Amino acid sequence: MLKTAILVAIGAVTLAMVVASFLSDSPLTSSSPSPPAAAPGAASAETIPADLGSPPRASGYREAVLRADARGQYTADALVNGTPVRMLIDTGASIVVLSGATAARLGVTGDWAAKWTVKTANGATTAAPVVLRNVSLAGLYMNDVQAVILPPSAGEVNLLGASFLKRLMSVEQRDGMLILRQ
């Protein structure tokens, strides 16, 4: 079943890239609304260009380009419910993950009565599901993003996973860059 899900995901990404390529050659443009203005200092040094709140590109899509760090990972400052949060972009994570400390700073509480068991790099732990009002990354903006909150014992990492990424038009990795299009 996991193999089928992975093949479907690869097919969807491939189809999205073909459609995006076709539409970029088309005279049609997207009429997507502009995201809200970003808080000062929310752009990441790894974002190329630092374009929070930028208008759509000529292709009609918003685009965020992130450069890999020395370890090959992509990190950026996102806005979660309007507050800056340093996040690791994790294309292998199925959901957005907030550390317990970050959730407390944001005033976000999960539903611990409906807790989930999740697998992390440090092993299995429990997490509380929550829906974030909005998440913005370098001009890409989404409302109602599903996430989980990890307990403080799970560490301080915040992940931008598939519950945000799968809603984009395309996610492409090449030449040490991660290109996200909406």
mmCIF file of N, CA and C in Angstrom, residues 52-153:
data_model
loop_
_atom_site.group_PDB
_atom_site.id
_atom_site.type_symbol
_atom_site.label_atom_id
_atom_site.label_comp_id
_atom_site.label_asym_id
_atom_site.label_seq_id
_atom_site.Cartn_x
_atom_site.Cartn_y
_atom_site.Cartn_z
ATOM 1 N N LEU A 52 8.987 37.391 0.232
ATOM 2 C CA LEU A 52 7.719 37.305 0.942
ATOM 3 C C LEU A 52 6.761 38.346 0.381
ATOM 4 N N GLY A 53 5.574 37.899 0.057
ATOM 5 C CA GLY A 53 4.567 38.812 -0.450
ATOM 6 C C GLY A 53 4.785 39.221 -1.896
ATOM 7 N N SER A 54 5.601 38.471 -2.628
ATOM 8 C CA SER A 54 5.880 38.842 -4.013
ATOM 9 C C SER A 54 4.684 38.538 -4.906
ATOM 10 N N PRO A 55 4.561 39.275 -6.024
ATOM 11 C CA PRO A 55 3.476 38.991 -6.954
ATOM 12 C C PRO A 55 3.774 37.723 -7.739
ATOM 13 N N PRO A 56 2.778 37.152 -8.389
ATOM 14 C CA PRO A 56 3.024 35.968 -9.195
ATOM 15 C C PRO A 56 4.068 36.246 -10.283
ATOM 16 N N ARG A 57 4.812 35.212 -10.638
ATOM 17 C CA ARG A 57 5.801 35.306 -11.716
ATOM 18 C C ARG A 57 5.062 35.443 -13.039
ATOM 19 N N ALA A 58 5.807 35.657 -14.120
ATOM 20 C CA ALA A 58 5.210 35.799 -15.448
ATOM 21 C C ALA A 58 4.403 34.560 -15.820
ATOM 22 N N SER A 59 4.783 33.389 -15.275
ATOM 23 C CA SER A 59 4.064 32.156 -15.570
ATOM 24 C C SER A 59 2.701 32.123 -14.893
ATOM 25 N N GLY A 60 2.448 33.036 -13.968
ATOM 26 C CA GLY A 60 1.186 33.045 -13.242
ATOM 27 C C GLY A 60 1.276 32.343 -11.903
ATOM 28 N N TYR A 61 2.419 31.783 -11.559
ATOM 29 C CA TYR A 61 2.598 31.069 -10.303
ATOM 30 C C TYR A 61 3.544 31.827 -9.390
ATOM 31 N N ARG A 62 3.291 31.730 -8.085
ATOM 32 C CA ARG A 62 4.256 32.222 -7.112
ATOM 33 C C ARG A 62 5.337 31.167 -7.007
ATOM 34 N N GLU A 63 6.541 31.598 -6.737
ATOM 35 C CA GLU A 63 7.653 30.657 -6.668
ATOM 36 C C GLU A 63 8.570 31.020 -5.507
ATOM 37 N N ALA A 64 8.959 30.026 -4.746
ATOM 38 C CA ALA A 64 9.950 30.190 -3.684
ATOM 39 C C ALA A 64 11.112 29.273 -4.031
ATOM 40 N N VAL A 65 12.315 29.809 -4.005
ATOM 41 C CA VAL A 65 13.505 29.034 -4.306
ATOM 42 C C VAL A 65 14.387 29.047 -3.072
ATOM 43 N N LEU A 66 14.686 27.868 -2.557
ATOM 44 C CA LEU A 66 15.499 27.732 -1.348
ATOM 45 C C LEU A 66 16.798 27.028 -1.690
ATOM 46 N N ARG A 67 17.900 27.500 -1.129
ATOM 47 C CA ARG A 67 19.205 26.888 -1.339
ATOM 48 C C ARG A 67 19.477 25.907 -0.193
ATOM 49 N N ALA A 68 20.037 24.746 -0.534
ATOM 50 C CA ALA A 68 20.387 23.756 0.488
ATOM 51 C C ALA A 68 21.524 24.286 1.349
ATOM 52 N N ASP A 69 21.501 23.915 2.626
ATOM 53 C CA ASP A 69 22.608 24.282 3.501
ATOM 54 C C ASP A 69 23.756 23.285 3.302
ATOM 55 N N ALA A 70 24.800 23.399 4.087
ATOM 56 C CA ALA A 70 25.980 22.547 3.935
ATOM 57 C C ALA A 70 25.652 21.062 4.118
ATOM 58 N N ARG A 71 24.594 20.757 4.852
ATOM 59 C CA ARG A 71 24.195 19.356 5.051
ATOM 60 C C ARG A 71 23.170 18.887 4.025
ATOM 61 N N GLY A 72 22.842 19.744 3.050
ATOM 62 C CA GLY A 72 21.875 19.378 2.020
ATOM 63 C C GLY A 72 20.430 19.535 2.449
ATOM 64 N N GLN A 73 20.190 20.236 3.539
ATOM 65 C CA GLN A 73 18.833 20.441 4.036
ATOM 66 C C GLN A 73 18.342 21.838 3.670
ATOM 67 N N TYR A 74 17.025 21.967 3.610
ATOM 68 C CA TYR A 74 16.401 23.248 3.276
ATOM 69 C C TYR A 74 15.681 23.778 4.510
ATOM 70 N N THR A 75 16.059 24.955 4.954
ATOM 71 C CA THR A 75 15.393 25.593 6.084
ATOM 72 C C THR A 75 14.993 27.006 5.669
ATOM 73 N N ALA A 76 13.950 27.485 6.290
ATOM 74 C CA ALA A 76 13.481 28.838 5.984
ATOM 75 C C ALA A 76 12.611 29.329 7.128
ATOM 76 N N ASP A 77 12.424 30.624 7.195
ATOM 77 C CA ASP A 77 11.507 31.221 8.145
ATOM 78 C C ASP A 77 10.137 31.267 7.492
ATOM 79 N N ALA A 78 9.179 30.605 8.103
ATOM 80 C CA ALA A 78 7.797 30.631 7.642
ATOM 81 C C ALA A 78 7.004 31.487 8.617
ATOM 82 N N LEU A 79 5.828 31.883 8.214
ATOM 83 C CA LEU A 79 4.896 32.542 9.124
ATOM 84 C C LEU A 79 3.797 31.536 9.441
ATOM 85 N N VAL A 80 3.640 31.212 10.704
ATOM 86 C CA VAL A 80 2.586 30.309 11.148
ATOM 87 C C VAL A 80 1.621 31.146 11.978
ATOM 88 N N ASN A 81 0.405 31.241 11.496
ATOM 89 C CA ASN A 81 -0.602 32.113 12.128
ATOM 90 C C ASN A 81 -0.039 33.519 12.322
ATOM 91 N N GLY A 82 0.781 33.971 11.370
ATOM 92 C CA GLY A 82 1.323 35.325 11.376
ATOM 93 C C GLY A 82 2.602 35.516 12.177
ATOM 94 N N THR A 83 3.129 34.467 12.792
ATOM 95 C CA THR A 83 4.321 34.569 13.625
ATOM 96 C C THR A 83 5.480 33.807 12.976
ATOM 97 N N PRO A 84 6.684 34.410 12.913
ATOM 98 C CA PRO A 84 7.833 33.729 12.293
ATOM 99 C C PRO A 84 8.223 32.454 13.047
ATOM 100 N N VAL A 85 8.467 31.397 12.270
ATOM 101 C CA VAL A 85 8.893 30.100 12.804
ATOM 102 C C VAL A 85 9.954 29.539 11.866
ATOM 103 N N ARG A 86 11.104 29.181 12.400
ATOM 104 C CA ARG A 86 12.159 28.547 11.603
ATOM 105 C C ARG A 86 11.745 27.103 11.355
ATOM 106 N N MET A 87 11.706 26.702 10.073
ATOM 107 C CA MET A 87 11.231 25.367 9.727
ATOM 108 C C MET A 87 12.222 24.659 8.816
ATOM 109 N N LEU A 88 12.284 23.352 8.979
ATOM 110 C CA LEU A 88 13.021 22.478 8.077
ATOM 111 C C LEU A 88 12.007 21.972 7.066
ATOM 112 N N ILE A 89 12.270 22.184 5.769
ATOM 113 C CA ILE A 89 11.353 21.709 4.744
ATOM 114 C C ILE A 89 11.664 20.238 4.544
ATOM 115 N N ASP A 90 10.695 19.386 4.817
ATOM 116 C CA ASP A 90 10.901 17.939 4.815
ATOM 117 C C ASP A 90 9.907 17.298 3.859
ATOM 118 N N THR A 91 10.366 17.000 2.646
ATOM 119 C CA THR A 91 9.500 16.406 1.632
ATOM 120 C C THR A 91 9.105 14.975 1.996
ATOM 121 N N GLY A 92 9.769 14.379 2.978
ATOM 122 C CA GLY A 92 9.426 13.033 3.423
ATOM 123 C C GLY A 92 8.465 13.000 4.594
ATOM 124 N N ALA A 93 8.205 14.154 5.193
ATOM 125 C CA ALA A 93 7.264 14.213 6.322
ATOM 126 C C ALA A 93 5.848 14.327 5.782
ATOM 127 N N SER A 94 4.930 13.565 6.340
ATOM 128 C CA SER A 94 3.567 13.576 5.818
ATOM 129 C C SER A 94 2.736 14.744 6.325
ATOM 130 N N ILE A 95 3.242 15.468 7.321
ATOM 131 C CA ILE A 95 2.443 16.532 7.927
ATOM 132 C C ILE A 95 3.366 17.627 8.463
ATOM 133 N N VAL A 96 2.823 18.812 8.658
ATOM 134 C CA VAL A 96 3.565 19.893 9.309
ATOM 135 C C VAL A 96 3.684 19.534 10.787
ATOM 136 N N VAL A 97 4.886 19.727 11.336
ATOM 137 C CA VAL A 97 5.153 19.375 12.731
ATOM 138 C C VAL A 97 5.663 20.610 13.473
ATOM 139 N N LEU A 98 5.058 20.882 14.634
ATOM 140 C CA LEU A 98 5.530 21.952 15.507
ATOM 141 C C LEU A 98 6.052 21.337 16.795
ATOM 142 N N SER A 99 7.178 21.844 17.267
ATOM 143 C CA SER A 99 7.677 21.400 18.569
ATOM 144 C C SER A 99 6.739 21.937 19.648
ATOM 145 N N GLY A 100 6.780 21.324 20.816
ATOM 146 C CA GLY A 100 5.960 21.790 21.924
ATOM 147 C C GLY A 100 6.267 23.238 22.285
ATOM 148 N N ALA A 101 7.562 23.599 22.258
ATOM 149 C CA ALA A 101 7.964 24.971 22.603
ATOM 150 C C ALA A 101 7.438 25.974 21.581
ATOM 151 N N THR A 102 7.508 25.626 20.297
ATOM 152 C CA THR A 102 7.007 26.528 19.257
ATOM 153 C C THR A 102 5.496 26.695 19.384
ATOM 154 N N ALA A 103 4.786 25.605 19.594
ATOM 155 C CA ALA A 103 3.330 25.675 19.742
ATOM 156 C C ALA A 103 2.957 26.570 20.919
ATOM 157 N N ALA A 104 3.681 26.442 22.021
ATOM 158 C CA ALA A 104 3.405 27.281 23.197
ATOM 159 C C ALA A 104 3.662 28.746 22.869
ATOM 160 N N ARG A 105 4.754 29.039 22.142
ATOM 161 C CA ARG A 105 5.065 30.420 21.765
ATOM 162 C C ARG A 105 3.976 31.012 20.875
ATOM 163 N N LEU A 106 3.402 30.169 20.006
ATOM 164 C CA LEU A 106 2.346 30.617 19.097
ATOM 165 C C LEU A 106 0.968 30.651 19.759
ATOM 166 N N GLY A 107 0.850 30.048 20.935
ATOM 167 C CA GLY A 107 -0.453 29.957 21.595
ATOM 168 C C GLY A 107 -1.352 28.935 20.939
ATOM 169 N N VAL A 108 -0.754 27.927 20.291
ATOM 170 C CA VAL A 108 -1.504 26.886 19.589
ATOM 171 C C VAL A 108 -1.571 25.660 20.487
ATOM 172 N N THR A 109 -2.774 25.139 20.682
ATOM 173 C CA THR A 109 -2.934 23.915 21.470
ATOM 174 C C THR A 109 -3.554 22.841 20.598
ATOM 175 N N GLY A 110 -3.046 21.643 20.715
ATOM 176 C CA GLY A 110 -3.572 20.519 19.951
ATOM 177 C C GLY A 110 -4.591 19.745 20.772
ATOM 178 N N ASP A 111 -5.176 18.778 20.137
ATOM 179 C CA ASP A 111 -6.175 17.930 20.775
ATOM 180 C C ASP A 111 -5.479 16.681 21.322
ATOM 181 N N TRP A 112 -4.960 16.774 22.559
ATOM 182 C CA TRP A 112 -4.226 15.650 23.150
ATOM 183 C C TRP A 112 -5.137 14.467 23.438
ATOM 184 N N ALA A 113 -6.451 14.681 23.506
ATOM 185 C CA ALA A 113 -7.378 13.564 23.702
ATOM 186 C C ALA A 113 -7.440 12.695 22.448
ATOM 187 N N ALA A 114 -7.170 13.280 21.291
ATOM 188 C CA ALA A 114 -7.184 12.554 20.020
ATOM 189 C C ALA A 114 -5.764 12.297 19.538
ATOM 190 N N LYS A 115 -4.831 12.106 20.478
ATOM 191 C CA LYS A 115 -3.413 12.034 20.132
ATOM 192 C C LYS A 115 -3.118 10.956 19.094
ATOM 193 N N TRP A 116 -2.086 11.229 18.306
ATOM 194 C CA TRP A 116 -1.614 10.314 17.266
ATOM 195 C C TRP A 116 -0.286 9.730 17.713
ATOM 196 N N THR A 117 0.028 8.542 17.243
ATOM 197 C CA THR A 117 1.366 7.988 17.396
ATOM 198 C C THR A 117 2.107 8.295 16.105
ATOM 199 N N VAL A 118 3.253 8.953 16.207
ATOM 200 C CA VAL A 118 4.028 9.325 15.023
ATOM 201 C C VAL A 118 5.444 8.800 15.143
ATOM 202 N N LYS A 119 6.061 8.537 13.992
ATOM 203 C CA LYS A 119 7.450 8.091 13.950
ATOM 204 C C LYS A 119 8.324 9.286 13.625
ATOM 205 N N THR A 120 9.323 9.517 14.455
ATOM 206 C CA THR A 120 10.259 10.614 14.226
ATOM 207 C C THR A 120 11.659 10.025 14.063
ATOM 208 N N ALA A 121 12.623 10.876 13.790
ATOM 209 C CA ALA A 121 14.000 10.424 13.674
ATOM 210 C C ALA A 121 14.492 9.844 14.997
ATOM 211 N N ASN A 122 13.886 10.252 16.102
ATOM 212 C CA ASN A 122 14.277 9.767 17.427
ATOM 213 C C ASN A 122 13.401 8.620 17.924
ATOM 214 N N GLY A 123 12.542 8.085 17.076
ATOM 215 C CA GLY A 123 11.663 6.989 17.466
ATOM 216 C C GLY A 123 10.210 7.413 17.515
ATOM 217 N N ALA A 124 9.362 6.505 17.994
ATOM 218 C CA ALA A 124 7.921 6.773 18.058
ATOM 219 C C ALA A 124 7.601 7.647 19.264
ATOM 220 N N THR A 125 6.620 8.521 19.077
ATOM 221 C CA THR A 125 6.138 9.390 20.152
ATOM 222 C C THR A 125 4.676 9.715 19.877
ATOM 223 N N THR A 126 4.035 10.408 20.788
ATOM 224 C CA THR A 126 2.658 10.839 20.566
ATOM 225 C C THR A 126 2.663 12.295 20.121
ATOM 226 N N ALA A 127 1.610 12.686 19.440
ATOM 227 C CA ALA A 127 1.475 14.060 18.953
ATOM 228 C C ALA A 127 0.004 14.443 19.006
ATOM 229 N N ALA A 128 -0.229 15.742 19.153
ATOM 230 C CA ALA A 128 -1.598 16.260 19.193
ATOM 231 C C ALA A 128 -1.942 16.914 17.861
ATOM 232 N N PRO A 129 -3.004 16.460 17.198
ATOM 233 C CA PRO A 129 -3.392 17.087 15.932
ATOM 234 C C PRO A 129 -3.951 18.487 16.139
ATOM 235 N N VAL A 130 -3.736 19.355 15.154
ATOM 236 C CA VAL A 130 -4.219 20.727 15.191
ATOM 237 C C VAL A 130 -4.344 21.213 13.744
ATOM 238 N N VAL A 131 -5.201 22.174 13.505
ATOM 239 C CA VAL A 131 -5.290 22.820 12.196
ATOM 240 C C VAL A 131 -4.810 24.262 12.376
ATOM 241 N N LEU A 132 -3.752 24.618 11.650
ATOM 242 C CA LEU A 132 -3.192 25.970 11.723
ATOM 243 C C LEU A 132 -4.019 26.897 10.837
ATOM 244 N N ARG A 133 -4.322 28.093 11.320
ATOM 245 C CA ARG A 133 -5.119 29.049 10.525
ATOM 246 C C ARG A 133 -4.466 29.326 9.182
ATOM 247 N N ASN A 134 -3.154 29.596 9.197
ATOM 248 C CA ASN A 134 -2.456 29.853 7.934
ATOM 249 C C ASN A 134 -0.969 29.627 8.105
ATOM 250 N N VAL A 135 -0.339 29.280 6.989
ATOM 251 C CA VAL A 135 1.111 29.092 6.915
ATOM 252 C C VAL A 135 1.569 29.776 5.638
ATOM 253 N N SER A 136 2.610 30.590 5.761
ATOM 254 C CA SER A 136 3.155 31.316 4.616
ATOM 255 C C SER A 136 4.660 31.083 4.565
ATOM 256 N N LEU A 137 5.170 30.850 3.362
ATOM 257 C CA LEU A 137 6.605 30.652 3.156
ATOM 258 C C LEU A 137 7.007 31.376 1.880
ATOM 259 N N ALA A 138 7.792 32.417 2.025
ATOM 260 C CA ALA A 138 8.355 33.147 0.879
ATOM 261 C C ALA A 138 7.301 33.493 -0.173
ATOM 262 N N GLY A 139 6.148 33.973 0.267
ATOM 263 C CA GLY A 139 5.106 34.389 -0.661
ATOM 264 C C GLY A 139 4.100 33.308 -1.005
ATOM 265 N N LEU A 140 4.344 32.067 -0.598
ATOM 266 C CA LEU A 140 3.383 30.977 -0.790
ATOM 267 C C LEU A 140 2.506 30.938 0.455
ATOM 268 N N TYR A 141 1.199 30.897 0.285
ATOM 269 C CA TYR A 141 0.284 31.086 1.406
ATOM 270 C C TYR A 141 -0.811 30.033 1.379
ATOM 271 N N MET A 142 -1.077 29.418 2.541
ATOM 272 C CA MET A 142 -2.142 28.412 2.658
ATOM 273 C C MET A 142 -2.936 28.648 3.934
ATOM 274 N N ASN A 143 -4.236 28.479 3.854
ATOM 275 C CA ASN A 143 -5.114 28.500 5.020
ATOM 276 C C ASN A 143 -5.392 27.069 5.458
ATOM 277 N N ASP A 144 -5.759 26.909 6.709
ATOM 278 C CA ASP A 144 -6.227 25.630 7.256
ATOM 279 C C ASP A 144 -5.267 24.480 6.938
ATOM 280 N N VAL A 145 -4.095 24.545 7.535
ATOM 281 C CA VAL A 145 -3.057 23.542 7.294
ATOM 282 C C VAL A 145 -3.040 22.562 8.462
ATOM 283 N N GLN A 146 -3.203 21.280 8.147
ATOM 284 C CA GLN A 146 -3.172 20.246 9.164
ATOM 285 C C GLN A 146 -1.752 20.102 9.703
ATOM 286 N N ALA A 147 -1.633 19.945 11.021
ATOM 287 C CA ALA A 147 -0.323 19.819 11.668
ATOM 288 C C ALA A 147 -0.464 18.966 12.911
ATOM 289 N N VAL A 148 0.686 18.653 13.507
ATOM 290 C CA VAL A 148 0.706 18.002 14.815
ATOM 291 C C VAL A 148 1.690 18.747 15.704
ATOM 292 N N ILE A 149 1.429 18.670 16.991
ATOM 293 C CA ILE A 149 2.326 19.255 17.987
ATOM 294 C C ILE A 149 2.987 18.100 18.734
ATOM 295 N N LEU A 150 4.312 18.141 18.775
ATOM 296 C CA LEU A 150 5.058 17.118 19.499
ATOM 297 C C LEU A 150 5.245 17.544 20.951
ATOM 298 N N PRO A 151 5.371 16.578 21.848
ATOM 299 C CA PRO A 151 5.639 16.934 23.246
ATOM 300 C C PRO A 151 7.062 17.485 23.383
ATOM 301 N N PRO A 152 7.337 18.247 24.426
ATOM 302 C CA PRO A 152 8.672 18.830 24.621
ATOM 303 C C PRO A 152 9.797 17.791 24.588
ATOM 304 N N SER A 153 9.526 16.572 25.017
ATOM 305 C CA SER A 153 10.558 15.530 25.038
ATOM 306 C C SER A 153 11.014 15.117 23.635
#
